[in-house]
PDB file of C-alpha atoms and ligand atoms in Angstrom:
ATOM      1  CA  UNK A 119    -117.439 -57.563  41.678  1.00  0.00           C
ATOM      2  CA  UNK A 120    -114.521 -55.766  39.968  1.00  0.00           C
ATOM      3  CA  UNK A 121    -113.426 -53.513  42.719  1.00  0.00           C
ATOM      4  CA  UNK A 122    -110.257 -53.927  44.641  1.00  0.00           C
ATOM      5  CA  UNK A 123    -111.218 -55.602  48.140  1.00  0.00           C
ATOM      6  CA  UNK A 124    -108.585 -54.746  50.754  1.00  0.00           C
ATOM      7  CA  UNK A 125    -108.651 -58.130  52.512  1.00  0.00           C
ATOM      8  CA  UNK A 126    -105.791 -59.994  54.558  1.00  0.00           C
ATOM      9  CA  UNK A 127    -105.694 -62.042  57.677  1.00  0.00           C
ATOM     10  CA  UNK A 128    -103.293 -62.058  60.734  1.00  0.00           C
ATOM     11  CA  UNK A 129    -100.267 -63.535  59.569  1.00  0.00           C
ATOM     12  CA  UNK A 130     -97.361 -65.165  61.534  1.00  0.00           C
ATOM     13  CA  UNK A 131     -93.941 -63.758  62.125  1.00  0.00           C
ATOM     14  CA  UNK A 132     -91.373 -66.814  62.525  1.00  0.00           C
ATOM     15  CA  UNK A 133     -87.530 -67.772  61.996  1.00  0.00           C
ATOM     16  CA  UNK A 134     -86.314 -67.800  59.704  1.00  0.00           C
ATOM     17  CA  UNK A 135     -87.548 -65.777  57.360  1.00  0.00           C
ATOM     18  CA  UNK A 136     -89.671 -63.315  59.781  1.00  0.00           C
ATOM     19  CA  UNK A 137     -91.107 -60.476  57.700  1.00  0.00           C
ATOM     20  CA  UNK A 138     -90.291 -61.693  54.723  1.00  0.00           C
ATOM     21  CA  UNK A 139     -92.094 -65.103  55.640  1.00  0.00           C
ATOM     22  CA  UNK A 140     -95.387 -62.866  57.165  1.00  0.00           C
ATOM     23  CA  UNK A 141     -95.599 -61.331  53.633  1.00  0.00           C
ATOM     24  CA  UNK A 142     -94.958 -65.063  51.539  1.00  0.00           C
ATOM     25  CA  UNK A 143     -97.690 -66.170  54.097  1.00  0.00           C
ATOM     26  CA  UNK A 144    -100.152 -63.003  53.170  1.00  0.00           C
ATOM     27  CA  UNK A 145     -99.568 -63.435  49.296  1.00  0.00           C
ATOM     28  CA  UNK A 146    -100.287 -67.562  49.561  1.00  0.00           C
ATOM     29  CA  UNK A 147    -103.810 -66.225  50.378  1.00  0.00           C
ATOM     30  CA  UNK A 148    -104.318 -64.301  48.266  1.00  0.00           C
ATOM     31  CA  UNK A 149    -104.407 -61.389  50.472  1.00  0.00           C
ATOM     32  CA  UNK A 150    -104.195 -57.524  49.225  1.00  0.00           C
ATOM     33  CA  UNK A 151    -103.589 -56.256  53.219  1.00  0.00           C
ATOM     34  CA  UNK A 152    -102.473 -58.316  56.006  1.00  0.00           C
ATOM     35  CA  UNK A 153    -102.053 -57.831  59.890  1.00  0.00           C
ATOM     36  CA  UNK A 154     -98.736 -59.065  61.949  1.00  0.00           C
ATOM     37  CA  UNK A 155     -97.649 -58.698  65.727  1.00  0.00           C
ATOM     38  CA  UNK A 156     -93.965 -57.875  65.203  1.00  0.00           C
ATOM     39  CA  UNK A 157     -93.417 -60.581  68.526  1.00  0.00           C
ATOM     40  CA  UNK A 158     -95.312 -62.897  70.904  1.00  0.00           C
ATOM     41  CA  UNK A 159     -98.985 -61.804  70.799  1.00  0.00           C
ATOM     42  CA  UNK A 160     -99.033 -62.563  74.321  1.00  0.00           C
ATOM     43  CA  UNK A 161     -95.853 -61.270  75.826  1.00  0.00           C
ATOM     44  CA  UNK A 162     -93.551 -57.727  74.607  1.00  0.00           C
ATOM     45  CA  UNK A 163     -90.461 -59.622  74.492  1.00  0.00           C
ATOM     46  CA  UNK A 164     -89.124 -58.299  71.045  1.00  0.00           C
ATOM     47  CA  UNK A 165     -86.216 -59.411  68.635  1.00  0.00           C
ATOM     48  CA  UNK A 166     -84.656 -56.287  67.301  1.00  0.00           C
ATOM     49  CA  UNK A 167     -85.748 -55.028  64.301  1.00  0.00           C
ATOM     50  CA  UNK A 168     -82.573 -55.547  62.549  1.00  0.00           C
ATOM     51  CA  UNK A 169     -82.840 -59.211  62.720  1.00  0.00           C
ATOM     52  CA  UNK A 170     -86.854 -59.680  60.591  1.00  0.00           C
ATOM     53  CA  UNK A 171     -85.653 -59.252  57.279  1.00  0.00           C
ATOM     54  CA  UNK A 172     -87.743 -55.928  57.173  1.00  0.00           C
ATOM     55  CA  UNK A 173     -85.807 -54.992  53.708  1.00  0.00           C
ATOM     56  CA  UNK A 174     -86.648 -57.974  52.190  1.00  0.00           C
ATOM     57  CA  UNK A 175     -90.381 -58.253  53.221  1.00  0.00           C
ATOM     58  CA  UNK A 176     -90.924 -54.877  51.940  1.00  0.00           C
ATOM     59  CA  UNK A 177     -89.227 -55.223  48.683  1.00  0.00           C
ATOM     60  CA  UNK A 178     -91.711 -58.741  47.855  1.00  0.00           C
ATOM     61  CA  UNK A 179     -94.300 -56.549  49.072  1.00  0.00           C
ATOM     62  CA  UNK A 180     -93.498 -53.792  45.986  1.00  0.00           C
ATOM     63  CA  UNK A 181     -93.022 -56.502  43.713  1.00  0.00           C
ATOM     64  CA  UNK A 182     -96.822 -58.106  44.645  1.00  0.00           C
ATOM     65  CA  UNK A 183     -98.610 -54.211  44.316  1.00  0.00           C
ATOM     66  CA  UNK A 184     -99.648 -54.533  47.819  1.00  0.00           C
ATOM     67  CA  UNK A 185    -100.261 -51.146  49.842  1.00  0.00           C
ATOM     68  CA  UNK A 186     -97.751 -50.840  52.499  1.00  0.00           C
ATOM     69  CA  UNK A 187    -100.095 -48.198  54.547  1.00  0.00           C
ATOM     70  CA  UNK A 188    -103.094 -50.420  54.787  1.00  0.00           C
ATOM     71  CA  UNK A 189    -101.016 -52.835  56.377  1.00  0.00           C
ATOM     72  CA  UNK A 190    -101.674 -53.650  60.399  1.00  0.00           C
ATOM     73  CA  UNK A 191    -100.028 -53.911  63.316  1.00  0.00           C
ATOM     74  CA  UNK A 192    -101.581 -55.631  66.593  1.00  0.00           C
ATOM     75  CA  UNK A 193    -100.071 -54.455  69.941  1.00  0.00           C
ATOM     76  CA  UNK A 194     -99.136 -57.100  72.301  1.00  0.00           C
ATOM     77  CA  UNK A 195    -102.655 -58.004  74.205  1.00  0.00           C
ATOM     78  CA  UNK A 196    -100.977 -57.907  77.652  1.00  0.00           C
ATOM     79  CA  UNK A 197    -100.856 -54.444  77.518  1.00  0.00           C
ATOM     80  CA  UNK A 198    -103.626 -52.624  79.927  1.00  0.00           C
ATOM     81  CA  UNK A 199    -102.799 -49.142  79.895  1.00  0.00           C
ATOM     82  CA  UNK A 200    -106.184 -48.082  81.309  1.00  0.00           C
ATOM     83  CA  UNK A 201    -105.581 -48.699  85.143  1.00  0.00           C
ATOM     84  CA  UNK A 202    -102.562 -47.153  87.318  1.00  0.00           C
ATOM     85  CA  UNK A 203    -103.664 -49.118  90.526  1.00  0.00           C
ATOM     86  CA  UNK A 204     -99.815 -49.949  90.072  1.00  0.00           C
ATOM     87  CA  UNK A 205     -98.241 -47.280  88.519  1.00  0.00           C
ATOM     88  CA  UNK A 206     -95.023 -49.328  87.393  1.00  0.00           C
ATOM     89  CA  UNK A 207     -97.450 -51.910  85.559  1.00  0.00           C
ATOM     90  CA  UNK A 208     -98.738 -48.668  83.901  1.00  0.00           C
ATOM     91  CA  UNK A 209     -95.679 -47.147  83.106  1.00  0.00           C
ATOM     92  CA  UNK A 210     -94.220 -50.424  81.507  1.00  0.00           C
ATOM     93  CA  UNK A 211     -97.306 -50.354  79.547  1.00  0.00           C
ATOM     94  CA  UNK A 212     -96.521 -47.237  78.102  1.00  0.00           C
ATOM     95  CA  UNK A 213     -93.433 -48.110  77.620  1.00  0.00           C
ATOM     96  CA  UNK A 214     -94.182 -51.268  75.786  1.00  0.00           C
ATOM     97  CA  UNK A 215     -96.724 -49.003  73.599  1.00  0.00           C
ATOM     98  CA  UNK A 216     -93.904 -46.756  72.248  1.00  0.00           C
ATOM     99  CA  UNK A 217     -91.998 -49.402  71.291  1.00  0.00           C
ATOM    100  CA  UNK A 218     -94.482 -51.100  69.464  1.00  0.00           C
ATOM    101  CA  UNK A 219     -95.278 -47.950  67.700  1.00  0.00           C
ATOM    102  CA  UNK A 220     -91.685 -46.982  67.265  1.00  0.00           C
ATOM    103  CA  UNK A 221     -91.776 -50.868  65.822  1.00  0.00           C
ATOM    104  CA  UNK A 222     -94.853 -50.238  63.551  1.00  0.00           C
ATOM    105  CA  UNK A 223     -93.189 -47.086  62.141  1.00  0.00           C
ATOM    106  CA  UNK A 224     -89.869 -49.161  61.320  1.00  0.00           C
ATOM    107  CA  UNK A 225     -91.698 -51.763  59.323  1.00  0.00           C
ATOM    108  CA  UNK A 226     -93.122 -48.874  57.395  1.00  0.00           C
ATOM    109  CA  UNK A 227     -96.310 -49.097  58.633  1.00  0.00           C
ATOM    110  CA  UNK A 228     -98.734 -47.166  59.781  1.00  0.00           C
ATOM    111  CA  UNK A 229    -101.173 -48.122  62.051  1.00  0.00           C
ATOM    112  CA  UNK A 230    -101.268 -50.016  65.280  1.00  0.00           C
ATOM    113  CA  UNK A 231    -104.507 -51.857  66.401  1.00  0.00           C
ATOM    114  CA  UNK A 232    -104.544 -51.322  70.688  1.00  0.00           C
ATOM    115  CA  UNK A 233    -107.130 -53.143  72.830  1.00  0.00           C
ATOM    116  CA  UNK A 234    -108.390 -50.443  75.099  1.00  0.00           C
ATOM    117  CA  UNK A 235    -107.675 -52.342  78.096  1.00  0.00           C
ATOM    118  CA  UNK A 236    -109.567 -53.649  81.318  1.00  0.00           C
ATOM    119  CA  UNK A 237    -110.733 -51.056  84.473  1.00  0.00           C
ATOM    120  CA  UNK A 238    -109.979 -53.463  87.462  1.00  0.00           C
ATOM    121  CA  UNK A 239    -112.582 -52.394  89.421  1.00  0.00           C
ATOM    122  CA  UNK A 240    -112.280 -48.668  88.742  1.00  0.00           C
ATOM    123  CA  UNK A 241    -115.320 -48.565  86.250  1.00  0.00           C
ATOM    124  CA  UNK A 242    -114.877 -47.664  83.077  1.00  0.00           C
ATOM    125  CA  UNK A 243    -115.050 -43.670  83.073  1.00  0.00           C
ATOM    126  CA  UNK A 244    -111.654 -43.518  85.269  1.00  0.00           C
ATOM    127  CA  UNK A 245    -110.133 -46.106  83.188  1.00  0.00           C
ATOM    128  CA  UNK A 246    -111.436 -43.878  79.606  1.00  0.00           C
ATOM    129  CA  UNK A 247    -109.420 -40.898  81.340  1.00  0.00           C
ATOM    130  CA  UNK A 248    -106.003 -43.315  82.784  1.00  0.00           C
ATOM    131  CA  UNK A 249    -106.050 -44.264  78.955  1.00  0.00           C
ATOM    132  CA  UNK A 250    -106.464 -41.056  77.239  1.00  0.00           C
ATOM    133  CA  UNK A 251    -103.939 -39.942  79.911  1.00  0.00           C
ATOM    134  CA  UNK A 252    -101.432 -42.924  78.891  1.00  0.00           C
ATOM    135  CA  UNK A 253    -102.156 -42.604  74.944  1.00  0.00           C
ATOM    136  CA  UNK A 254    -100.794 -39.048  75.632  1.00  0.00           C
ATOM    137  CA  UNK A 255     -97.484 -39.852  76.780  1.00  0.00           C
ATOM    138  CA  UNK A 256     -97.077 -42.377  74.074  1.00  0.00           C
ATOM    139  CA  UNK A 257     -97.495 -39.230  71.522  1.00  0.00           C
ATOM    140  CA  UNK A 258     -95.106 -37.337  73.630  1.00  0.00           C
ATOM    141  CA  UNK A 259     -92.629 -39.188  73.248  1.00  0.00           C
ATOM    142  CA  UNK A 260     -92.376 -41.695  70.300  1.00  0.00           C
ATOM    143  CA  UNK A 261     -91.304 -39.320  67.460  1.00  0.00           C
ATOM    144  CA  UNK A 262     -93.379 -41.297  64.722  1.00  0.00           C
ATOM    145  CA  UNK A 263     -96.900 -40.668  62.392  1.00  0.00           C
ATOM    146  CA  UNK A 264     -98.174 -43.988  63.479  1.00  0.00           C
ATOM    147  CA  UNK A 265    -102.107 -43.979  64.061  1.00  0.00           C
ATOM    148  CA  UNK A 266    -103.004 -45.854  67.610  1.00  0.00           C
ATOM    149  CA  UNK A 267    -106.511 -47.489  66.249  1.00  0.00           C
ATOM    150  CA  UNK A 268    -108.516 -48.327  69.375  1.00  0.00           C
ATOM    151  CA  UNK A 269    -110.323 -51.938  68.866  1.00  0.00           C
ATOM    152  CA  UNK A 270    -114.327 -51.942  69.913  1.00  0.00           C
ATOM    153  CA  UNK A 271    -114.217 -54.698  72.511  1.00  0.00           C
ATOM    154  CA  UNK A 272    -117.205 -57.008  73.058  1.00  0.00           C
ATOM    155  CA  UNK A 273    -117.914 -56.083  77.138  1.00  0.00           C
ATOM    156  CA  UNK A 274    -116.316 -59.420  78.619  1.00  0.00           C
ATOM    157  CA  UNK A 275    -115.000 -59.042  81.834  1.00  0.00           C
ATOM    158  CA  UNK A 276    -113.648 -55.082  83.036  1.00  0.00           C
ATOM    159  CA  UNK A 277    -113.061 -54.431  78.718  1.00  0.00           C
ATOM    160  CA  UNK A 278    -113.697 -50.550  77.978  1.00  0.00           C
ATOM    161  CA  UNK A 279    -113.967 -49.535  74.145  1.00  0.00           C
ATOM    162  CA  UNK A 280    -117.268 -51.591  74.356  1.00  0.00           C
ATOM    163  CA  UNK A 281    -119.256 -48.520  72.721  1.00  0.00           C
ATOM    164  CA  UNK A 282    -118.860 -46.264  70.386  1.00  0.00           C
ATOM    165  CA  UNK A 283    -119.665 -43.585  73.056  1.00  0.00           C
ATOM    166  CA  UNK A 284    -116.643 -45.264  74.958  1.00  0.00           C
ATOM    167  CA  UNK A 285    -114.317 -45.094  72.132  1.00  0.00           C
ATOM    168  CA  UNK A 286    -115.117 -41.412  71.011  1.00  0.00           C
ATOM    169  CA  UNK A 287    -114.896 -40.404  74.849  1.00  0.00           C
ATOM    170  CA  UNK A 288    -111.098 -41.540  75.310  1.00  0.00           C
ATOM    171  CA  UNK A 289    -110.428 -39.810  71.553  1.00  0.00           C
ATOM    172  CA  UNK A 290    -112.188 -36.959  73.173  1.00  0.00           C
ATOM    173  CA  UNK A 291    -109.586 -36.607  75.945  1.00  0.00           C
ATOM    174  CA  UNK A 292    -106.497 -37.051  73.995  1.00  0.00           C
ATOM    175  CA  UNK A 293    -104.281 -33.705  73.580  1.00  0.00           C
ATOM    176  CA  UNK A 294    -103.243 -35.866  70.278  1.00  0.00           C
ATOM    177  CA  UNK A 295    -106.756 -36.614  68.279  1.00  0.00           C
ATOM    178  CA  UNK A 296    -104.819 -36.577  65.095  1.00  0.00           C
ATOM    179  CA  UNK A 297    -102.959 -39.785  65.872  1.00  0.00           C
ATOM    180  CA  UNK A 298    -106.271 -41.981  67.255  1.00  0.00           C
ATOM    181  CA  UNK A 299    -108.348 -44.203  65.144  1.00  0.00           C
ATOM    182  CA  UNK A 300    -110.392 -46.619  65.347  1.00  0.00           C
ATOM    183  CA  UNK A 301    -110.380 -50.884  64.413  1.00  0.00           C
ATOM    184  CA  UNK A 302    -113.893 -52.231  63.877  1.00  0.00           C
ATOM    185  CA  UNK A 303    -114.026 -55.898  65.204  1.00  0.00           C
ATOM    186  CA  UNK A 304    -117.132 -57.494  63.461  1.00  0.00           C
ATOM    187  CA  UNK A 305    -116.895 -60.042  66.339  1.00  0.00           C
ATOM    188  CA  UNK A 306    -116.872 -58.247  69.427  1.00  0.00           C
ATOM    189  CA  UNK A 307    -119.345 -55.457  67.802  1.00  0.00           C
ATOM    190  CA  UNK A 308    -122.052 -58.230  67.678  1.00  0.00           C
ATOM    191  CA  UNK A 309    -120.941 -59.578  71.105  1.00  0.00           C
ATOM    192  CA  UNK A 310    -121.214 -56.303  72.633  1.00  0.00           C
ATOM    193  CA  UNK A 311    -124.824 -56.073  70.800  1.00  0.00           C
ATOM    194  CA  UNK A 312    -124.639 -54.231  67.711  1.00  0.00           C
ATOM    195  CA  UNK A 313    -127.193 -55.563  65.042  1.00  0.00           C
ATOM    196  CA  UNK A 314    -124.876 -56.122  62.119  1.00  0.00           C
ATOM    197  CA  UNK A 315    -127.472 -57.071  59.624  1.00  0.00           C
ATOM    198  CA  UNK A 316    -128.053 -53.487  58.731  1.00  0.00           C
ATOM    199  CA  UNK A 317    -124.128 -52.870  58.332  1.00  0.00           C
ATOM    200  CA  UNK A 318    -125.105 -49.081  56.905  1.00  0.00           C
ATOM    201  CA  UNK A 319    -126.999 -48.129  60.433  1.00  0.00           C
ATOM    202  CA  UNK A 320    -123.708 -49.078  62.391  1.00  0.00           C
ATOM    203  CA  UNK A 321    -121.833 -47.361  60.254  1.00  0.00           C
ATOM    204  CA  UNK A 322    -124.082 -43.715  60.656  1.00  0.00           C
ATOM    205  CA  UNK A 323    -124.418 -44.462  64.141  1.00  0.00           C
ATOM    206  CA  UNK A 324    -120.219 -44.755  64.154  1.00  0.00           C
ATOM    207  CA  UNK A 325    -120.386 -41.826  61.497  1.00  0.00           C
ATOM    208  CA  UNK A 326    -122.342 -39.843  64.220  1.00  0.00           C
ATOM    209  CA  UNK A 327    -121.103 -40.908  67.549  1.00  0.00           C
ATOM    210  CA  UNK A 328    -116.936 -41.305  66.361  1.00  0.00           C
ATOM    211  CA  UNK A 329    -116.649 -40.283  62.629  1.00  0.00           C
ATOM    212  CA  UNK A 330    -116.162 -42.126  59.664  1.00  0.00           C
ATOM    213  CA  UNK A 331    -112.890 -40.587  59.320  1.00  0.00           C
ATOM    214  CA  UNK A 332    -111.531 -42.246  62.342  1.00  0.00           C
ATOM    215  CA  UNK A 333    -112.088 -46.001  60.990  1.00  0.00           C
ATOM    216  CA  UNK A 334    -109.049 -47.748  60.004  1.00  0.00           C
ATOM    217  CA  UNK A 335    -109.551 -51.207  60.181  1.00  0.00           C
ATOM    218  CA  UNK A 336    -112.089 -53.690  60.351  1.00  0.00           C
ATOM    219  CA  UNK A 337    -111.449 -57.046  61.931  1.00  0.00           C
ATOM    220  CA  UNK A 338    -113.948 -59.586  59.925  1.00  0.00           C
ATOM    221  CA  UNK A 339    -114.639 -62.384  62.052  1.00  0.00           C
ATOM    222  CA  UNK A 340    -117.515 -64.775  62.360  1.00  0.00           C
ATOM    223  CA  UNK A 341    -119.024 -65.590  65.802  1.00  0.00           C
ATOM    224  CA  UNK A 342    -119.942 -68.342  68.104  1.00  0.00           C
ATOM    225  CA  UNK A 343    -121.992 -66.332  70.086  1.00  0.00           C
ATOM    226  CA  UNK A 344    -125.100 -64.846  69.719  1.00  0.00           C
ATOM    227  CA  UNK A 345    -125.478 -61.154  69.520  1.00  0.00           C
ATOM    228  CA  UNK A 346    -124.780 -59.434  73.243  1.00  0.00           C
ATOM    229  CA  UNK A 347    -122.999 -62.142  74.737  1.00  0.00           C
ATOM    230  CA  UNK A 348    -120.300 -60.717  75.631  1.00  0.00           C
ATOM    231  CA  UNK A 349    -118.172 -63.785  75.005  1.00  0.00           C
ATOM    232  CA  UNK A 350    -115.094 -62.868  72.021  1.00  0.00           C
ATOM    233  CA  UNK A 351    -114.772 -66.362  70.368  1.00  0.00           C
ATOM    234  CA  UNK A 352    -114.291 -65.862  66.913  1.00  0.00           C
ATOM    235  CA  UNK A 353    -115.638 -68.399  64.128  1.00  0.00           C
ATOM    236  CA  UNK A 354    -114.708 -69.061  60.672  1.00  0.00           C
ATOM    237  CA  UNK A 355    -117.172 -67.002  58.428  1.00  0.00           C
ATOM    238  CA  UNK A 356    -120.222 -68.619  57.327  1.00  0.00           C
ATOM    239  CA  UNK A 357    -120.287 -70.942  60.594  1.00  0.00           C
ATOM    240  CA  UNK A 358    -121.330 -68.490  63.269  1.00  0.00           C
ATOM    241  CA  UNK A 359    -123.556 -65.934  64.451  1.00  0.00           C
ATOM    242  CA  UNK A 360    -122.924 -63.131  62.476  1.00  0.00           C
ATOM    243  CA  UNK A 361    -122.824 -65.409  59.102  1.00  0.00           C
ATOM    244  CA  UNK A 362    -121.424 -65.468  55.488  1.00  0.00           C
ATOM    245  CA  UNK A 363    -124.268 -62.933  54.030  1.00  0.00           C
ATOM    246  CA  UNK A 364    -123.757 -59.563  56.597  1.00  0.00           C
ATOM    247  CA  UNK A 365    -119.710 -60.509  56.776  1.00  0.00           C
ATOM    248  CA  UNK A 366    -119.511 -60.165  52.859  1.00  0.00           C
ATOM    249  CA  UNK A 367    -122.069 -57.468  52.847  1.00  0.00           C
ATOM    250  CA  UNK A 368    -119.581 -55.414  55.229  1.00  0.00           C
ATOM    251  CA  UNK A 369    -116.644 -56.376  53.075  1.00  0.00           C
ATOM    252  CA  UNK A 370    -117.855 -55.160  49.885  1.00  0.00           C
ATOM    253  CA  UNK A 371    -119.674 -52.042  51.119  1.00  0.00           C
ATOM    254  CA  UNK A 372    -118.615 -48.974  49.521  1.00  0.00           C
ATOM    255  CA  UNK A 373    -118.617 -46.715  52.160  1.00  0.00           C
ATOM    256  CA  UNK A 374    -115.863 -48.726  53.740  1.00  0.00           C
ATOM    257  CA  UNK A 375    -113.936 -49.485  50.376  1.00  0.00           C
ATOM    258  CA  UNK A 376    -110.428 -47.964  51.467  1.00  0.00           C
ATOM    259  CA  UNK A 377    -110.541 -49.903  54.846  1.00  0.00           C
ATOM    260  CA  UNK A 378    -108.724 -53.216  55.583  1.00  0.00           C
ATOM    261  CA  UNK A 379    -110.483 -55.967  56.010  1.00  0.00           C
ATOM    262  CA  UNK A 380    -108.427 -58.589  58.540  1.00  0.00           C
ATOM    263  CA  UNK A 381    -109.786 -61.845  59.306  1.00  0.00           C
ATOM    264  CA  UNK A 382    -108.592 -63.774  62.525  1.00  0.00           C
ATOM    265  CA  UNK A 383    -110.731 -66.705  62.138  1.00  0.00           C
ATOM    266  CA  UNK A 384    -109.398 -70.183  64.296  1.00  0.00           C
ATOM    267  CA  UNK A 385    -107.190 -72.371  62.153  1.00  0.00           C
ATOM    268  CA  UNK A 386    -109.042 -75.687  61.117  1.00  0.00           C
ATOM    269  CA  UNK A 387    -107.264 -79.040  61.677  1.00  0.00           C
ATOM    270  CA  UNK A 388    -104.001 -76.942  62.364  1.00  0.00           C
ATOM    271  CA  UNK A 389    -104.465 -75.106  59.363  1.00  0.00           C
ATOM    272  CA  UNK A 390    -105.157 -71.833  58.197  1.00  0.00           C
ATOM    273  CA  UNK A 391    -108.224 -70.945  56.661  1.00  0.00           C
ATOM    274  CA  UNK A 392    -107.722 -67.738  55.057  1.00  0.00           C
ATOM    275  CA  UNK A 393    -107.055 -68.722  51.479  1.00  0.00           C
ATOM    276  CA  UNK A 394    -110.600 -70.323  51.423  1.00  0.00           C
ATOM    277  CA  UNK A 395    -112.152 -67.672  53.508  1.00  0.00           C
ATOM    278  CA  UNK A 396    -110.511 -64.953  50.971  1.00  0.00           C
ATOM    279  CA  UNK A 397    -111.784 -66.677  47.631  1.00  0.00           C
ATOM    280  CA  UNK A 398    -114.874 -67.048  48.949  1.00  0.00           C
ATOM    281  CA  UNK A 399    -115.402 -62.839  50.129  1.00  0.00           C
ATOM    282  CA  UNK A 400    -113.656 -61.953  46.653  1.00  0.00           C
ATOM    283  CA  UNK A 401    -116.507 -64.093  44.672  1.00  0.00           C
ATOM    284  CA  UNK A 402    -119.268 -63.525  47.319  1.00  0.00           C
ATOM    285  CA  UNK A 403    -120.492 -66.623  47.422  1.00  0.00           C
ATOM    286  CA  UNK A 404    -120.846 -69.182  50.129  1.00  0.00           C
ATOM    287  CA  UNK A 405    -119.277 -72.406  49.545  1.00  0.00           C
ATOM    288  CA  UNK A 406    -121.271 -74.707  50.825  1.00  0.00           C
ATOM    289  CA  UNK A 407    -119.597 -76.967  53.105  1.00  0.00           C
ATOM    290  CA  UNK A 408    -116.129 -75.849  52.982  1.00  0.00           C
ATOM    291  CA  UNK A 409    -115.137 -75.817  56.267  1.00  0.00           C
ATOM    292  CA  UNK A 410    -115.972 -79.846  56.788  1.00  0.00           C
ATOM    293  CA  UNK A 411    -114.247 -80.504  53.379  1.00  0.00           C
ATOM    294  CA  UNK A 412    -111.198 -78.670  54.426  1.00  0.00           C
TER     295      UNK A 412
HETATM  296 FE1  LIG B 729    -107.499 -57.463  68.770  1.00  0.00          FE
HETATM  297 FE1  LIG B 730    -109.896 -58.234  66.646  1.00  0.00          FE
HETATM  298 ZN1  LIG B 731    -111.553 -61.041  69.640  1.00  0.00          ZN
END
């Protein structure tokens, strides 16, 4: 296997060195693309851009040959801009949306990976349409070329973007199809019930429901659960559901070649697994045992 695999993990973003430190953290790995939240994952409280060492991130990123535009960005998870029951909540999550965008575009990125969000209640065709509705104002407004890629969610709880019907429904509505894209989450896809053994039939089914064209990222994760659970606990790869075979299988298929490949396995023993979990995808072989000798 001599071809270039596009494969990262989530990275961390911390003082002092911020960017610069996410992109140290990405090349210890071994990584050739890498995903970061530019804040909390779980809150939109942001530190101005001017204080994350962007410059100096992006000049170590030059110097290791890694493709700025297949890096990630992941929205803050809070962020449910699929239900106005309060329209102030859903105007502060549009709000927060631009920003991160506006935030994705300054790190000279371009793409930011957006959870679909929850319906409350409302089912999930309303809550396709408030979305579609919100996305729109986003692309009014933000002045940037970032791509919003919508993240397939597994079906816990209220989630919409369970389908690919779902997902190609809300792209459907958007006055701004140009800027929407997709993220492929190996996890939740098998959650929600896809059969990822025969990685080529999701990928015409996607081809036919969304189109091809519209994936940007895949999120490789193992997991705990069996196919259709509808659970979203991810797994480090080899040690799930899913397992080592169809994960590398999906990571070294050609038809998905240009797409990054982000793992956000859990951390083992407080410590991050990704260098293993890299080697092992860019030999394709299984170590056996590697997570109980790590
Ligand atoms: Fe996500
Ligand atoms: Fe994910
Ligand atoms: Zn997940």
């Amino acid at each position: 296997m001599n071809e270039k695999l596009l494969i990262g993990s989530h990275v961390g973003m911390n003082a002092p060195d911020f960017y610069l430190g996410s992109v140290k953290e990405a090349i210890s790995y071994g990584s050739t693309a890498f995903m970061f939240y530019t804040g909390a994952p779980q809150n939109s409280f942001r530190k101005p851009l001017s204080e994350l060492k962007i410059q100096e991130g992006r000049k170590l990123l030059q110097e290791a040959g890694i493709d700025e535009s297949k890096l990630i960005v992941h929205a803050p998870y809070i962020i449910n801009a699929a239900n106005k029951n309060k329209p102030d909540l859903w105007e502060m999550s549009i709000r927060t949306i631009i920003n991160e965008v506006q935030r994705t575009a300054g790190f000279g990125c371009k793409t930011l990976v957006l959870h679909p969000g929850n319906h409350v209640g409302n089912g999930a065709e309303v809550a396709i349409e408030t979305l579609a509705e919100a996305l729109d104002k986003v692309f009014e407004k933000d002045g940037t070329d970032v791509k919003i890629a919508l993240e397939t969610m597994c079906g816990k709880g209220t989630e919409i973007g369970i389908t690919f019907e779902e997902i190609a429904k809300i792209i459907e509505l958007s006055n701004h199809k140009d800027r929407l894209g997709v993220c492929l989450d190996t996890c939740h896809t098998s959650d929600y019930g896809y059969d990822l053994t025969d990685f080529d039939a999701v990928l015409d089914e996607f081809d036919r429901v969304i189109g091809l064209d519209r994936l940007l990222v895949i999120h490789l994760n193992d997991s705990k659960n069996p196919k259709g659970a509808h659970k979203d606990r991810h797994e480090n790869l080899g040690y799930g559901f899913i397992g080592f075979d169809t994960l590398n299988a999906i990571a070294h298929n050609p038809r998905v070649s240009d797409i990054p490949k982000i793992l956000e396995t859990p951390y083992i023993n407080e410590k991050p697994p990704y260098g293993k979990e890299i080697e092992m995808l860019k030999s394709g072989k299984f170590i056996d045992n590697w997570k109980e000798n790590f």
